[in-house]
XYZ file of C-alpha atoms in Angstrom:
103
model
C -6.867 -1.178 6.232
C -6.157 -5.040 4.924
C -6.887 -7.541 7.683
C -3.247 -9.397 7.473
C -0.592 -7.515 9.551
C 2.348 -5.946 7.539
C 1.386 -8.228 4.181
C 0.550 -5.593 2.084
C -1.094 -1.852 1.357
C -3.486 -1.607 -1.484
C -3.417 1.290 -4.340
C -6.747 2.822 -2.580
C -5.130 2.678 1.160
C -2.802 4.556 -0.664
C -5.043 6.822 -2.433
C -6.931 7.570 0.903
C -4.031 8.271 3.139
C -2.275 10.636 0.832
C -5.602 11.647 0.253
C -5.277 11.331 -3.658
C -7.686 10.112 -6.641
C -7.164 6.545 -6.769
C -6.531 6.174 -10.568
C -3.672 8.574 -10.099
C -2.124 6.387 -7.651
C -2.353 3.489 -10.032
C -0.634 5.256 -12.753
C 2.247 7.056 -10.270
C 2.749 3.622 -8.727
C 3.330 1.577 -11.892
C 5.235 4.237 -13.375
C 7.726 3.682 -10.065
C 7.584 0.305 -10.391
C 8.616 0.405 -13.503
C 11.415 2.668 -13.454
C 12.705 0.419 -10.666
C 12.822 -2.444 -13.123
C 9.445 -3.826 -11.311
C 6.782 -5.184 -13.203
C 3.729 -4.267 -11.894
C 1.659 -6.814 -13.301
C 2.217 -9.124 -10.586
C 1.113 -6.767 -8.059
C -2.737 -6.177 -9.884
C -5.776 -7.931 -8.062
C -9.150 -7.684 -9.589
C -11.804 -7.227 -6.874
C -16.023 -6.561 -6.902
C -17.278 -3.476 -5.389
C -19.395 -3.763 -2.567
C -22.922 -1.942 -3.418
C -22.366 -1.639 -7.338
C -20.723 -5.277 -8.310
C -18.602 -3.764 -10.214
C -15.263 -5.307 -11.198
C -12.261 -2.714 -10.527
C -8.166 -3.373 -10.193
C -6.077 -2.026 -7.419
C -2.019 -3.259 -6.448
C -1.497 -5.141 -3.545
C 1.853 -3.762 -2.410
C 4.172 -5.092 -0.332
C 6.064 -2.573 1.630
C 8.817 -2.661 -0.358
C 7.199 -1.890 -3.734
C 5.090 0.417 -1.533
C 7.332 2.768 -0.808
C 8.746 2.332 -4.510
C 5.590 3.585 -5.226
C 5.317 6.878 -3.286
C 9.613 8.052 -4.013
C 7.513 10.137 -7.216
C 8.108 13.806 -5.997
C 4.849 14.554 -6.392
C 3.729 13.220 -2.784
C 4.013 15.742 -0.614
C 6.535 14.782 2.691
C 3.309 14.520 4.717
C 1.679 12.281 2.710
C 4.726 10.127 3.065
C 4.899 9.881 6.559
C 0.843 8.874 6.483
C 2.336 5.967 5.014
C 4.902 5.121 6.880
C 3.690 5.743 10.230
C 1.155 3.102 8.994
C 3.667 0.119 7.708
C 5.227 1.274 11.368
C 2.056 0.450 13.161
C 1.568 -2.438 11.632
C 5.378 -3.990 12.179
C 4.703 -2.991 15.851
C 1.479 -5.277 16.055
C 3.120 -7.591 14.544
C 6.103 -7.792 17.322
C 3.773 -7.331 19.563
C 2.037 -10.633 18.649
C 5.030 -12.704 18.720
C 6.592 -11.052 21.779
C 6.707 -13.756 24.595
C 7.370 -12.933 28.189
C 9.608 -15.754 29.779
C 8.104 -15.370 33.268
């Protein structure tokens, strides 16, 4: 998972917790995006692959957008909750950094 705490999920976390083929993520997600009046442009990041040095695109989505992304019937109600028990974990961690004791 992405280093920075409740920031963002990319297309392939995506892909790998709802264990599905990561250009079919891409196209569900912009496709929900878009219906949503979102364009998805602004969520594309080009990246080089570790091993090949290839250049490939993923979206870096915000939770929002995120779960915009994964409404499409098509994901099953398991694969949903992989997700969500995932922006949950991190939103924890994140309280969790910022929680202060005032003893």
């Amino acid at each position: 998972m992405n280093q920075q705490i409740a920031s963002f999920m990319t297309s392939e976390e995506i892909g790998h917790l709802t264990q599905t083929e990561h250009q079919f993520v891409l196209s569900r997600a912009c496709e929900q995006l878009v219906k949503a009046g979102i364009d998805p442009n602004e969520f594309w990041h080009e990246y080089t692959e570790l091993g090949t040095g290839a250049v490939k695109k993923r979206l870096h989505l915000p939770e929002r957008e995120c779960l915009l992304a994964i409404s499409d019937p098509w994901y099953s109600d398991k694969a949903i909750a992989e997700i969500l028990d995932v922006w949950n974990t991190w939103a924890r961690q994140e309280t969790d950094l910022f929680d202060f004791d005032d003893d």
